Each structure stands twice: as C-alpha cells, then as structure tokens.
Coordinates of C-alpha atoms and ligand atoms in Angstrom, one line a residue:
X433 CA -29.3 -43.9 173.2
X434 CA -28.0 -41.2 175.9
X435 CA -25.2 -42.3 177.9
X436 CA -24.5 -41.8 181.5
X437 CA -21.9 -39.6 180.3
X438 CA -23.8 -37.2 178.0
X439 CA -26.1 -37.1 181.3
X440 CA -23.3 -35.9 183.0
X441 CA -21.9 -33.0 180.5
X442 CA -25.8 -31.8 180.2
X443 CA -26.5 -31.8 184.3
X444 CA -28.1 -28.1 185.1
X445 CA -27.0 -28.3 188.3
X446 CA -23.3 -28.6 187.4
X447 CA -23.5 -25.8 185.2
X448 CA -24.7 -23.6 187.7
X449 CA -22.1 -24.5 189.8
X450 CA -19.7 -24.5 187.9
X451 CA -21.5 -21.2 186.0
X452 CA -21.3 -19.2 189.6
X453 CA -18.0 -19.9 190.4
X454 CA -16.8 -18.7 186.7
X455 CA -18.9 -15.9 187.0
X456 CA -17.3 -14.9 190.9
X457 CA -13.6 -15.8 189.3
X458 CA -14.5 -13.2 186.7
X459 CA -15.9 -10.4 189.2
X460 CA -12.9 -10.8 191.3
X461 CA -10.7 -11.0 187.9
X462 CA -13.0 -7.8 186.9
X463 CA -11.9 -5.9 190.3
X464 CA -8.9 -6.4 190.8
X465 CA -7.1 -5.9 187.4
X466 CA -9.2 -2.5 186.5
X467 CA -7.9 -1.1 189.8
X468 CA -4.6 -2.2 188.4
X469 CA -4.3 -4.8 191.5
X470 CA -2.6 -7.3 189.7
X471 CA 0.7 -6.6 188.4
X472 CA 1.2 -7.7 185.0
X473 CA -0.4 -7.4 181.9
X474 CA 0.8 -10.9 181.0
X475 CA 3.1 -13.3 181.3
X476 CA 5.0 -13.8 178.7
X477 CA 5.7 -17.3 177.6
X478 CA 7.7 -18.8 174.4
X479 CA 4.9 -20.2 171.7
X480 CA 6.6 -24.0 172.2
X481 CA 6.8 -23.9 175.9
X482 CA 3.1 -22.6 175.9
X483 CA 2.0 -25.6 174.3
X484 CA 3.6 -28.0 175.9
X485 CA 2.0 -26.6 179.2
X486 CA -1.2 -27.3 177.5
X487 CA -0.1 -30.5 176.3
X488 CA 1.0 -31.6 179.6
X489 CA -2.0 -30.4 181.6
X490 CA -4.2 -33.1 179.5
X491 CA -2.3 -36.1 181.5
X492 CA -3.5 -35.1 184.9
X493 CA -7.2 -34.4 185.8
X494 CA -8.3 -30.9 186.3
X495 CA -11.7 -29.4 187.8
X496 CA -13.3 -27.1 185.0
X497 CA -12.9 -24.2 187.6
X498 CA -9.1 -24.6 187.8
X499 CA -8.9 -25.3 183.7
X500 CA -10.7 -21.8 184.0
X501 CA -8.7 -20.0 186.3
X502 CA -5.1 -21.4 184.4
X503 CA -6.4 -20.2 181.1
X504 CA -7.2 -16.5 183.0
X505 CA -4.0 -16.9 183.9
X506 CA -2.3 -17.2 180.7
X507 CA -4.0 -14.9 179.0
X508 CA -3.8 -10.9 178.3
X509 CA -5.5 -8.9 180.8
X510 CA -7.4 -5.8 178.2
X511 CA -9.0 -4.6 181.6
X512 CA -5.8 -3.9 182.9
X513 CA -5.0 -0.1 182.9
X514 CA -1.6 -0.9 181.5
X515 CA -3.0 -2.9 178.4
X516 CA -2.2 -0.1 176.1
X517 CA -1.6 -2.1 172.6
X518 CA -3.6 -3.7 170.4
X519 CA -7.3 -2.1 169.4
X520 CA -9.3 -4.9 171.2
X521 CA -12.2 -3.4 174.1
X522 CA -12.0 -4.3 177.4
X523 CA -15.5 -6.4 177.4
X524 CA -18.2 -4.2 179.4
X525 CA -19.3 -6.8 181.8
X526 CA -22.8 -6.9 180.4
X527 CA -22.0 -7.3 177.0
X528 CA -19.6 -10.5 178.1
X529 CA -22.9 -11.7 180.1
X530 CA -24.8 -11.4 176.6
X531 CA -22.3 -13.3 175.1
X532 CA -22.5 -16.2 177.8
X533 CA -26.1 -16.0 176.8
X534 CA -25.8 -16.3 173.1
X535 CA -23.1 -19.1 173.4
X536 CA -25.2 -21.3 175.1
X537 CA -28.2 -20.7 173.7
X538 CA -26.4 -21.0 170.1
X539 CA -29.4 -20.1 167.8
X540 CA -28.0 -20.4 164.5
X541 CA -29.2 -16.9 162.9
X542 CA -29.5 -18.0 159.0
X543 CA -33.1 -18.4 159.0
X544 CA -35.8 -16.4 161.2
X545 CA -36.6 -19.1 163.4
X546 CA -33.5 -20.0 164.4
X547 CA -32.9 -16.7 166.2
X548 CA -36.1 -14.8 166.4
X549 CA -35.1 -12.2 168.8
X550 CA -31.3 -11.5 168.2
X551 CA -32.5 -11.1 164.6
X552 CA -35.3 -8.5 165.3
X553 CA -32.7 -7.0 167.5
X554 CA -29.8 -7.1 164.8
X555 CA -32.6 -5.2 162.5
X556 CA -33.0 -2.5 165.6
X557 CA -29.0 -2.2 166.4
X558 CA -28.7 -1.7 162.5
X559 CA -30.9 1.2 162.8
X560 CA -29.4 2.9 165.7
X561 CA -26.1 2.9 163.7
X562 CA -27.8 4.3 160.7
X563 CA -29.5 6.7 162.3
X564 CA -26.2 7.9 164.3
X565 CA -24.7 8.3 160.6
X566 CA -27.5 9.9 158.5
X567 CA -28.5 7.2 156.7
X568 CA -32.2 7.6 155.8
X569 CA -32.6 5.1 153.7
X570 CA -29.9 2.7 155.0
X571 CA -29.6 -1.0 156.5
X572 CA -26.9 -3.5 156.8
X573 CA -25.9 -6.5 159.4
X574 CA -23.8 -8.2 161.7
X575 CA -20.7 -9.9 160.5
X576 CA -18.0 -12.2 161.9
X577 CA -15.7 -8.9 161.9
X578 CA -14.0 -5.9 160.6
X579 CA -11.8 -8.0 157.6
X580 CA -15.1 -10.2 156.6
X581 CA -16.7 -6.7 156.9
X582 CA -14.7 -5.1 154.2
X583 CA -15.2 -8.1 152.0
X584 CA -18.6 -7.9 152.4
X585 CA -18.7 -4.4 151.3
X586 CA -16.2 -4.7 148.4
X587 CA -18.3 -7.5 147.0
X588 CA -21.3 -5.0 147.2
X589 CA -18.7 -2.6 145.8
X590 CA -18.3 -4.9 142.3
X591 CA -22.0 -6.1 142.2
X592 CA -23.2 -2.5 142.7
X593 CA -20.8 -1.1 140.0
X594 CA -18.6 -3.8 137.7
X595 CA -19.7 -4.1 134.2
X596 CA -19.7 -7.7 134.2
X597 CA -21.7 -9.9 136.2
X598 CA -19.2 -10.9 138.2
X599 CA -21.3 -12.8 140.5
X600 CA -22.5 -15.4 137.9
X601 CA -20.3 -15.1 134.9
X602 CA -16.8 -14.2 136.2
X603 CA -15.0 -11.0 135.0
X604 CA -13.5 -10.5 131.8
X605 CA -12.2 -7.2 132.6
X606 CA -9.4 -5.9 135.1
X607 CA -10.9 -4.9 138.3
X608 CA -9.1 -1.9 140.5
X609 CA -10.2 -0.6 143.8
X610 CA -8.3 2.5 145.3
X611 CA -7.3 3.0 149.1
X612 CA -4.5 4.3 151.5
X613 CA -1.0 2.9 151.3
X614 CA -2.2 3.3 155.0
X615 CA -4.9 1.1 155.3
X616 CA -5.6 -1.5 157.0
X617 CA -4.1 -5.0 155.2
X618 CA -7.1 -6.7 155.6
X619 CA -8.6 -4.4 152.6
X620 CA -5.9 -5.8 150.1
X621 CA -6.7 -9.4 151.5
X622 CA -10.1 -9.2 150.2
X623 CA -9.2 -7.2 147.0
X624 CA -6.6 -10.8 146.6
X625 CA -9.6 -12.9 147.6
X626 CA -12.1 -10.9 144.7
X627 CA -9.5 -12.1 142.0
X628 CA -8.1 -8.6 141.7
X629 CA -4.3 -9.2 142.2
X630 CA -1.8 -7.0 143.6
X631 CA -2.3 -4.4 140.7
X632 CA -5.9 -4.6 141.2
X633 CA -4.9 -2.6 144.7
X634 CA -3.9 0.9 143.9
X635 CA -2.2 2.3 146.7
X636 CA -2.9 6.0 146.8
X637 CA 0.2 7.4 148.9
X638 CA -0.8 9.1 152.4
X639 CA 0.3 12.8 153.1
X640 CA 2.5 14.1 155.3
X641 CA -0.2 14.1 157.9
X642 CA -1.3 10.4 157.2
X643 CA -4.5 10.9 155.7
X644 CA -4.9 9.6 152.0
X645 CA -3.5 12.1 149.9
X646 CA -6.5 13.2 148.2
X647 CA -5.0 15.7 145.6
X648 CA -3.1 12.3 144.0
X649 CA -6.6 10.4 143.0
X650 CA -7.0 11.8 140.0
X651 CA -3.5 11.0 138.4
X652 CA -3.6 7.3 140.4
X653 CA -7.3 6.9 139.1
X654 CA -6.3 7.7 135.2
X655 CA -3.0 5.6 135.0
X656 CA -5.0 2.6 136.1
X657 CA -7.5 3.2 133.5
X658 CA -4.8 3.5 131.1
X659 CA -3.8 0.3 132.3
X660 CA -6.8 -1.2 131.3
X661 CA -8.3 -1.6 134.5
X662 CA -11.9 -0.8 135.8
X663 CA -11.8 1.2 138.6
X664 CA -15.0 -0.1 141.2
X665 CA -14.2 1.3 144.6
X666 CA -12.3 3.6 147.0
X667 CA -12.2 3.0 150.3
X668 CA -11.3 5.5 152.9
X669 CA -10.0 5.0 156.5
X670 CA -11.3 5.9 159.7
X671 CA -9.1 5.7 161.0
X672 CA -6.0 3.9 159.8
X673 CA -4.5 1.9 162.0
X674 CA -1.0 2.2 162.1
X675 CA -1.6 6.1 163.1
X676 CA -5.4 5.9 164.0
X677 CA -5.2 9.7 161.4
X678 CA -8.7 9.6 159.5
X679 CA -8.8 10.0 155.9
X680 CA -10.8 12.9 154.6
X681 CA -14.0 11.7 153.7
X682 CA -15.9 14.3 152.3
X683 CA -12.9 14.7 149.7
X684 CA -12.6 10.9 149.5
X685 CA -16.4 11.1 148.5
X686 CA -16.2 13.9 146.2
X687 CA -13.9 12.0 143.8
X688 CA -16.2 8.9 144.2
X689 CA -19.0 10.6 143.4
X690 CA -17.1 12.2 140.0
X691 CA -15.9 9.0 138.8
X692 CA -19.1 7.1 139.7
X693 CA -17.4 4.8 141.8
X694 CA -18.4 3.1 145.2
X695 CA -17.1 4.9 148.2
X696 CA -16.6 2.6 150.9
X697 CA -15.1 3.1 154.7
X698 CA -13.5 0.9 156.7
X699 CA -14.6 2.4 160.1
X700 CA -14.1 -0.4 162.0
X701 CA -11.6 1.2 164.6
X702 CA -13.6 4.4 164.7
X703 CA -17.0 4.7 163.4
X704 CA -17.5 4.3 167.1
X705 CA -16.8 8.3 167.6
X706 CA -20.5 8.7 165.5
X707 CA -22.0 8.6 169.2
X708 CA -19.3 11.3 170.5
X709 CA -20.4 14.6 170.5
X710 CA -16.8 16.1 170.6
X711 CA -15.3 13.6 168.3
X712 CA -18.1 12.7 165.4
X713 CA -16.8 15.4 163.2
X714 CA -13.6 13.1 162.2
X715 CA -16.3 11.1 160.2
X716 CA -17.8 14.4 158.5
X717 CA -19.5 12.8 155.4
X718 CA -19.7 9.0 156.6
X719 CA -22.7 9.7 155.5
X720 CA -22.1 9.7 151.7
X721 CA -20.2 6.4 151.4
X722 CA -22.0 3.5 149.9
X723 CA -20.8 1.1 152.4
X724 CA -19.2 1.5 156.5
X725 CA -18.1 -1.0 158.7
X726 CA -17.6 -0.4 162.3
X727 CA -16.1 -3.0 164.7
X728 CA -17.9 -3.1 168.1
X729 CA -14.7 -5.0 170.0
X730 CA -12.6 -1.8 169.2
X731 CA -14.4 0.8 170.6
X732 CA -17.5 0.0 171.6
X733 CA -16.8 -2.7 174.5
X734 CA -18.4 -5.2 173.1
X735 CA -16.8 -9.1 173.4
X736 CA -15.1 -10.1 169.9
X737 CA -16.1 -10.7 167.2
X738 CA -18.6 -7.9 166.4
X739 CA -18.7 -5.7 163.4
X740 CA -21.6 -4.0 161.8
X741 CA -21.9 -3.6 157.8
X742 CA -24.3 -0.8 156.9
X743 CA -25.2 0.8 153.5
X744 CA -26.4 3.9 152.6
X745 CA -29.4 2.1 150.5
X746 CA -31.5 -0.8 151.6
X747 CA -31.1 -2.9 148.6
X748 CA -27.8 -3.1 148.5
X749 CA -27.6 -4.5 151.5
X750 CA -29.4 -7.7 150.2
X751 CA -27.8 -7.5 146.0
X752 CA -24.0 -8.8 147.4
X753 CA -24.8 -12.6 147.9
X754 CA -27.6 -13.9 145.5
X755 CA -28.0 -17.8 146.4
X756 CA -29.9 -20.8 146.5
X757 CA -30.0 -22.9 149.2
X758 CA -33.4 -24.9 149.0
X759 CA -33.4 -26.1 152.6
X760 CA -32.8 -22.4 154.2
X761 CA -35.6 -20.5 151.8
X762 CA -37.6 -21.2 148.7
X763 CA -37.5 -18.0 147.2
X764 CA -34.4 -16.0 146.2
X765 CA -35.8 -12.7 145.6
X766 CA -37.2 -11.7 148.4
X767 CA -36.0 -8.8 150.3
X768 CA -36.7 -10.7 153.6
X769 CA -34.7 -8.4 156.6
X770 CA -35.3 -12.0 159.2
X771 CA -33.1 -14.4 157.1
X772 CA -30.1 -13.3 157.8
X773 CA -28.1 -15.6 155.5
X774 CA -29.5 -14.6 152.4
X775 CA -27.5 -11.5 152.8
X776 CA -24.2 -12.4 155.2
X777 CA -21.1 -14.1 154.1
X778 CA -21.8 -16.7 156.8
X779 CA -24.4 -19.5 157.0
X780 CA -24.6 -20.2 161.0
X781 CA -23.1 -16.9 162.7
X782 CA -23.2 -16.0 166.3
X783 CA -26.2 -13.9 167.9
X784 CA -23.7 -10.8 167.7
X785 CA -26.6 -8.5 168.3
X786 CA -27.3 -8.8 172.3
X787 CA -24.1 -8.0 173.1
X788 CA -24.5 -4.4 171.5
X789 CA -28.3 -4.6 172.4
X790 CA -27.0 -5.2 176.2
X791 CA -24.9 -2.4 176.6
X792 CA -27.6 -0.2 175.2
X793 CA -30.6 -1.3 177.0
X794 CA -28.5 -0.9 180.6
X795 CA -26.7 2.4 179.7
X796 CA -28.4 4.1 176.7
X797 CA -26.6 5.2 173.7
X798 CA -24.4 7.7 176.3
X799 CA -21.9 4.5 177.1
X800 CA -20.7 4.8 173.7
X801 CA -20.3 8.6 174.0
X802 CA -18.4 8.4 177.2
X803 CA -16.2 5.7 176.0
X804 CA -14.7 7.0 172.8
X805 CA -14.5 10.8 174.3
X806 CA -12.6 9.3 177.6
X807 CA -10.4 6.9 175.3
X808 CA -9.6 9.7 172.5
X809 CA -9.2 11.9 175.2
X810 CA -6.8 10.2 176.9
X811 CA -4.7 9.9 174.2
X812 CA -4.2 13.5 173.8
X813 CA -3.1 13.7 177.3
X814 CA -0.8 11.4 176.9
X815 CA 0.9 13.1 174.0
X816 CA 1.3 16.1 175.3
X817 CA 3.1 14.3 178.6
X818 CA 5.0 12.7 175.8
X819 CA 5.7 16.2 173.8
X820 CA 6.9 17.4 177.7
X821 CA 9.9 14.8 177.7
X822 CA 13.0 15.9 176.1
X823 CA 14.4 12.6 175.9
X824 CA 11.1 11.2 174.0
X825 CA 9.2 12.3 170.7
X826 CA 5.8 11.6 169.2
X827 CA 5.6 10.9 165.3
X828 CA 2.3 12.9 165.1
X829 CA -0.5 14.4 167.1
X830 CA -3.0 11.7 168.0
X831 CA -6.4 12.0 166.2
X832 CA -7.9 9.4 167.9
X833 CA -6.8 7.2 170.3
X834 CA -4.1 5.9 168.8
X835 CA -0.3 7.3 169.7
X836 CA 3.1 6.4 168.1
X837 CA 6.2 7.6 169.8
X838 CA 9.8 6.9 170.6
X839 CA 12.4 7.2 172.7
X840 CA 15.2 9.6 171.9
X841 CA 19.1 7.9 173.2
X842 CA 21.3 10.6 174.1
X843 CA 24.2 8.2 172.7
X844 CA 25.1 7.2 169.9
X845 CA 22.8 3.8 169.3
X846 CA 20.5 3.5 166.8
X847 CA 17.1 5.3 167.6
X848 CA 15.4 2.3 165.8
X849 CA 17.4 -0.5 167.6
X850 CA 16.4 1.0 170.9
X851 CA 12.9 1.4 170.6
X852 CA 13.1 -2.1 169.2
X853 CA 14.9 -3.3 172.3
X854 CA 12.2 -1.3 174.8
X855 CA 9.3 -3.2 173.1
X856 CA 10.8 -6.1 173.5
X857 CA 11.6 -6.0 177.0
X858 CA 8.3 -4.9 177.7
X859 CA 6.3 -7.3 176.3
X860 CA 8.6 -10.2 178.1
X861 CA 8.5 -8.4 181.6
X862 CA 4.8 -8.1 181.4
X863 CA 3.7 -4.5 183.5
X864 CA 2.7 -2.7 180.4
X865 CA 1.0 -4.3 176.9
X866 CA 2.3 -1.8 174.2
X867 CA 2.8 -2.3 170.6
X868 CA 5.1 -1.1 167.6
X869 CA 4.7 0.0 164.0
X870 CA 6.8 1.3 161.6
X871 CA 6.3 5.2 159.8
X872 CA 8.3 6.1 156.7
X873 CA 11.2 3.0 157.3
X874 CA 11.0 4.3 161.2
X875 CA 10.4 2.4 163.9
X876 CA 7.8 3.7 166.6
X877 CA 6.2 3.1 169.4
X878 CA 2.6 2.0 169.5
X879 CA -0.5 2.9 172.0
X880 CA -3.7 2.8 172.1
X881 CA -5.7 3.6 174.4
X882 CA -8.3 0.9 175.0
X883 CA -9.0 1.4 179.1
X884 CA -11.0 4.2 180.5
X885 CA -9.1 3.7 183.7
X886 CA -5.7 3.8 182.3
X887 CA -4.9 7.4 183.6
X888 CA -1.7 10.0 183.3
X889 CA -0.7 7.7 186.7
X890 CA -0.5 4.5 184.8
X891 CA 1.4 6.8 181.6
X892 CA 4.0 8.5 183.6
X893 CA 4.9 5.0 185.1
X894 CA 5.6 4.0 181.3
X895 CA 7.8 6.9 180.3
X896 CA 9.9 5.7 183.6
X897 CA 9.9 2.0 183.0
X898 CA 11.1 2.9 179.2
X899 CA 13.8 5.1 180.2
X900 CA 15.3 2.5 182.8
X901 CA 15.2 -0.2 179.9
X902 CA 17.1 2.4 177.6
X903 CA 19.8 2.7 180.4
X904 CA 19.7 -0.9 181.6
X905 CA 19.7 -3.2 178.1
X906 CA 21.9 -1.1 176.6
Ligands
PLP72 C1 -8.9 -0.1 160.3 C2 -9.1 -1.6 160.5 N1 -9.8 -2.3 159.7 C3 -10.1 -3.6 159.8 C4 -9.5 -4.3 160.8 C5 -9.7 -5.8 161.0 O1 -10.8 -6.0 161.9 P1 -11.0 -7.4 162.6 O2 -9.9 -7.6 163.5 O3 -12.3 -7.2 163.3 O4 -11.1 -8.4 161.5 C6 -8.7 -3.6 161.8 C7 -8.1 -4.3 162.9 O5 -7.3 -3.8 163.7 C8 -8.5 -2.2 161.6 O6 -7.7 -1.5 162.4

C-alpha cells in the first residue's frame, strides 16, 4: 500500500516547482558563467574535507533547491570560458533539457517497447553518422561511452576475425591487437578485460609528430607472430589524447587491409570534425575502418555519457554479443535494429539518443560544424599567442583542439618542477581549469579547448596568471 510519503516524493506539483526553480538556477548559472561572470572555475577542496561537507550537510534539513544550488556550487563550471582542461562539452542547453527528459521518463531501451521513440531515433542518429562518414552499408548504436565503446568494437574485432570461437569456446590461441603507444588507456583496459594480457597490446611507437608510426607495423606485426600470437586488430587514433595529433588512417588502413586484420578507430574525441568542412580531412579514410566510436560529450555538446559505435557493415553490428535471455526475446537470430540489447554491452541503458536528436532537430547538422571549427580553431590561435612569448614554448602544433605547452624559467629551476608547480597552483586558486600530460619523460602543459566563448581575452589572461605564479611560488 502507498504511503503518505511516496505520495509526497511523486506530487506533480512539487516537481514543477521545484522543476522551475532548477531550471531558472540553471539559466542564471547558464548566463552568467559563459559571460565569464563568475570568477572561478572551481573551488578547490581537499577529497576528505569534501566529504565531510557532504556528510555533515545530511544532519540538518535542506530544501531540494538549496541541495541544488550547493552541489552547483561545488562543482566544475565546463561553461566557464576559463574551463580549458579536460575533453568534456559544455552541455548545449537543449541537449541537457533532453536529458531531464530521458531521466525522468527512464524507458529502459533493451527491448522495443520500452523506448519506442528514442530507439527509432537512435536508428536515425546512427544514420546521420554514417552517412557523414561514408558508410553505405553501415549501422551501429549508442553506448554508455567512449571506453565501453572500444570494448564493444574490439569484441566485434575478435568475433569478426579470431580463429577460435572465442565467444563460446574460449581461445586457445594468443590474441594481439596493435595501437599507438599514444592511445588512449582505455584501449589496453579492454584488450586486459578480452583475456589478452599486457603482451596481447602491442604498442606501436608514435613518430616524431605523434601520429602512430606507421612505417614500424610491419616489423611490430611479424615479431608478434613469431611470438605465437594472432594478430586481430589495429586501432588507430583520432585523435590521441595526450596531443589530440590524429593517426594516419588511410596508412593505418592500408596495413589492415594487407594483413586482413580489423581496423578499428577510437574517434571518440574527434570523429566529431566529420561535420566540419575545414577540419574532416584529419579523418581521411574513417571510412575504411571496420569499426568508429565517437563520443558526443567531447565535441559534440552533448550531456555525458554519449558515444556512438558504428560499423562499416550492418551485420557486424549485431555478430559481437550473441545471447539468450528468454524474458527480453525468444529468438536469437534475428537481425532486429528495435531491441537494442541484443547488440549493446548493456541491458537497461539510458535514452542517449534525444540528446543528439535535440541538438539536431533545433539547429540542424550546422551546430556540429560550427562547434568543432570554432573549438579547433581556437586552438590554433592560441598557439601561435603561445609561439609569440619568448618566455613560453608549445611541444607541437595543435591538430585539433588540443594544446600542450610550457613555461620556460629564465633561472636555473627545473623546467619540469615549474610547470608542475603552475598546475598546481592553478587548479587550487580556481580562475582557470587547465590540465597536464607528460611527452617523452617531459612534463607539459595541457589545454583544450572545450568553450566556444573562451576567446584570445580569456588566453592572454592565462599566459599572465602563469607567469606571476612562476615569479611568485618560486
Ligand atoms: C581518445 C579517447 N578515447 C576514449 C576515451 C574514453 O572515453 P569516455 O570517457 O567516454 O569513456 C577518451 C577520453 O578522454 C579519449 O580521449
């Protein structure tokens, strides 16, 4: 029997009360920080001390507006012109609105019926993408993300081309996939999840500009077969992360295609710049790969977590998981595009599909165009302000939206320990979000450029704040 209380938490009129005022919190939120109103980034806080403010706030009662507004508070601001780190969108509005949508209407996606429309639309965003490609044959689906994403394609990868039937009988050979030393980690994570070990993961060194070095395959390729392993898949980047430098993929897919291997790319940073007219030719042969992923929270605005998995031919995209499950479908072989858990690694996933579908229905394909041109674009500005500062250097000329660069002490301190210092100090004081990585044993600095509103403004305000934390911390 209901109670009073589940009465209470299911009352319509105190959701859209407490709906409007979220929604005017967030418009004001919305304004002010993409004019760069507020002032920080974020507030740094030490992990412990964080939770114990969370703990704490439990023992006193709390309207769910102001639980709201504290965790806005406390959290990054990515539609702050100064958030210049990590690869994560600013949410366009819209596409956050879809998401409110989908969350409360939770429709559960495995089967048809439980999500009619976000399925048909999943079908339709899956086309866009493949059409944007080249695929003519393709298909694919939304995933809980770019690492799940990879998984989900590798697994394709070793159904598609293992000798064993891996799927049902285990593998009695060694399997081997090749990719970047500079990919992302999340590719060796699901080479380690697969069963292939660390020397299943041959790391094909990058070149001096970053991108796989494509001239090593061959001599990489035949020691592992000397080794006794069975080489399934190569996966190139676009980009990397670390540099945001995208591999060569018409080379990467040459070799593929030689050794009859799988050619995957983990696009999920920037398979976005398909919809840029300026910047698509970075992923000049996407569309020979067997398998792409491409993230929509990097660079195509929408809320996390968003990725689409697409391959080049239809029935691939349902051979990776083959499974019973009596009480979703009665039939395991049919090629049935509605039931979406026949082919994704999750059972109940989220209706991922609106939030792309938003965006596209109020703006048209163009909002993706405009946002990875203005983004990659910006980038290059800010490198050559960077390449203009005699005291500063960039490790490489941005590809895409990614830059890595230091600061140069005219003193004798370590180059490394400063730059180690500056991030530091900027991530405690809060005006700018940037990152770090680490190039050849060097230590760099690490943007990306995530905002279309952060402007040269916002950029030449960094190069001042960095040089007065050089002089100041020293
Ligand atoms: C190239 C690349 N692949 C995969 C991932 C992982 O994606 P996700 O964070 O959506 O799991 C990232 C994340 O930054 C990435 O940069």
């Amino acid at each position: 029997m209901s109670t009073p209380l589940l009465h209470k938490a299911y009352d319509s009129a105190l959701f859209k009360n407490e709906g409007e005022q979220l929604v005017s919190l967030l418009a004001d939120y919305l304004h002010t920080t993409t004019t760069g109103g507020s002032d920080k980034v974020l507030r740094w806080t030490e992990p412990e001390d964080e939770y114990t403010f969370w703990q704490q706030y439990l023992s006193t009662s709390h309207s769910t507006s102001d639980f709201f507004k504290e965790v806005l508070e406390r959290s990054i601001h990515t539609h702050h012109p100064n958030y210049i780190g990590h690869q994560v969108a600013p949410t366009v509005p819209v596409s956050a609105l879809a998401t409110l949508l989908s969350a409360q209407l939770n429709n559960g996606m495995a089967v048809y019926e439980m999500g009619a429309a976000a399925t048909a639309i999943e079908r339709l965003v899956i086309n866009t993408f493949c059409k944007a490609i080249g695929y003519t044959n393709g298909d694919g689906f939304l995933t809980s993300g770019g690492t799940l994403a990879n998984l989900t394609g590798l697994l394709a990868a070793r159904r598609a081309k293992a000798t064993d039937d891996v799927w049902n009988e285990g593998h009695s050979k060694k399997l081997a996939i090749m990719v970047s030393e500079e990919a992302h980690y999340c590719v060796d994570r699901a080479a380690r999840i697969m069963g292939l070990g660390s020397d299943g993961i041959i790391k094909v060194p990058a070149g001096d500009n970053y991108q796989i070095q494509t001239d090593a395959l061959e001599s990489y390729y035949t020691s592992a077969i000397k080794n006794g392993f069975e080489v399934i898949a190569i996966v190139g980047s676009a980009p990397s992360t670390s540099t945001g430098v995208y591999d060569d993929l018409e080379k990467v897919y040459a070799f593929a295609k030689a050794k009859k291997i799988w050619f995957h790319i983990d696009a999920a940073h920037g398979g976005a710049a398909i919809f840029s007219k300026k910047y698509k030719h970075l992923l000049n042969g996407a569309h020979k790969a067997d398998s792409i992923i491409i993230d929509g929270h990097k660079m195509m605005g929408t809320s996390a977590i968003t990725t689409a998995v697409i391959f080049k031919n239809s029935t691939d995209s349902y051979a990776t998981f083959e499974q019973k499950a009596q009480y979703l479908w009665e039939k395991n072989d049919d090629a049935d595009w509605f039931n979406m858990a026949k082919r994704t690694f999750e059972c109940t996933k989220s209706m991922m599909s609106v939030r792309f579908y938003a965006i596209i229905n109020a703006y048209g394909l163009q909002f993706f165009d405009d946002f990875v041109t203005t983004l990659y674009d910006a980038a290059q500005q800010f490198s050559d302000l960077i390449a203009a500062q005699p005291d500063f250097e960039i490790a490489l000329e941005p590809v895409s939206n990614i830059v890595c660069f230091r600061y140069k002490p005219s003193n004798q301190e370590d180059v490394n320990e400063v730059n180690k210092r500056i991030r530091r100090v900027l991530l405690e004081d809060g005006e700018f979000y940037i990152v770090a990585t680490t190039l050849r044993g060097e230590y760099y600095l690490r943007t990306t450029f995530m905002n279309p509103f952060t402007t040269q403004k916002h950029t030449e305000r960094l190069i001042t704040i960095i040089r007065k934390v050089a002089a100041i911390h020293r």
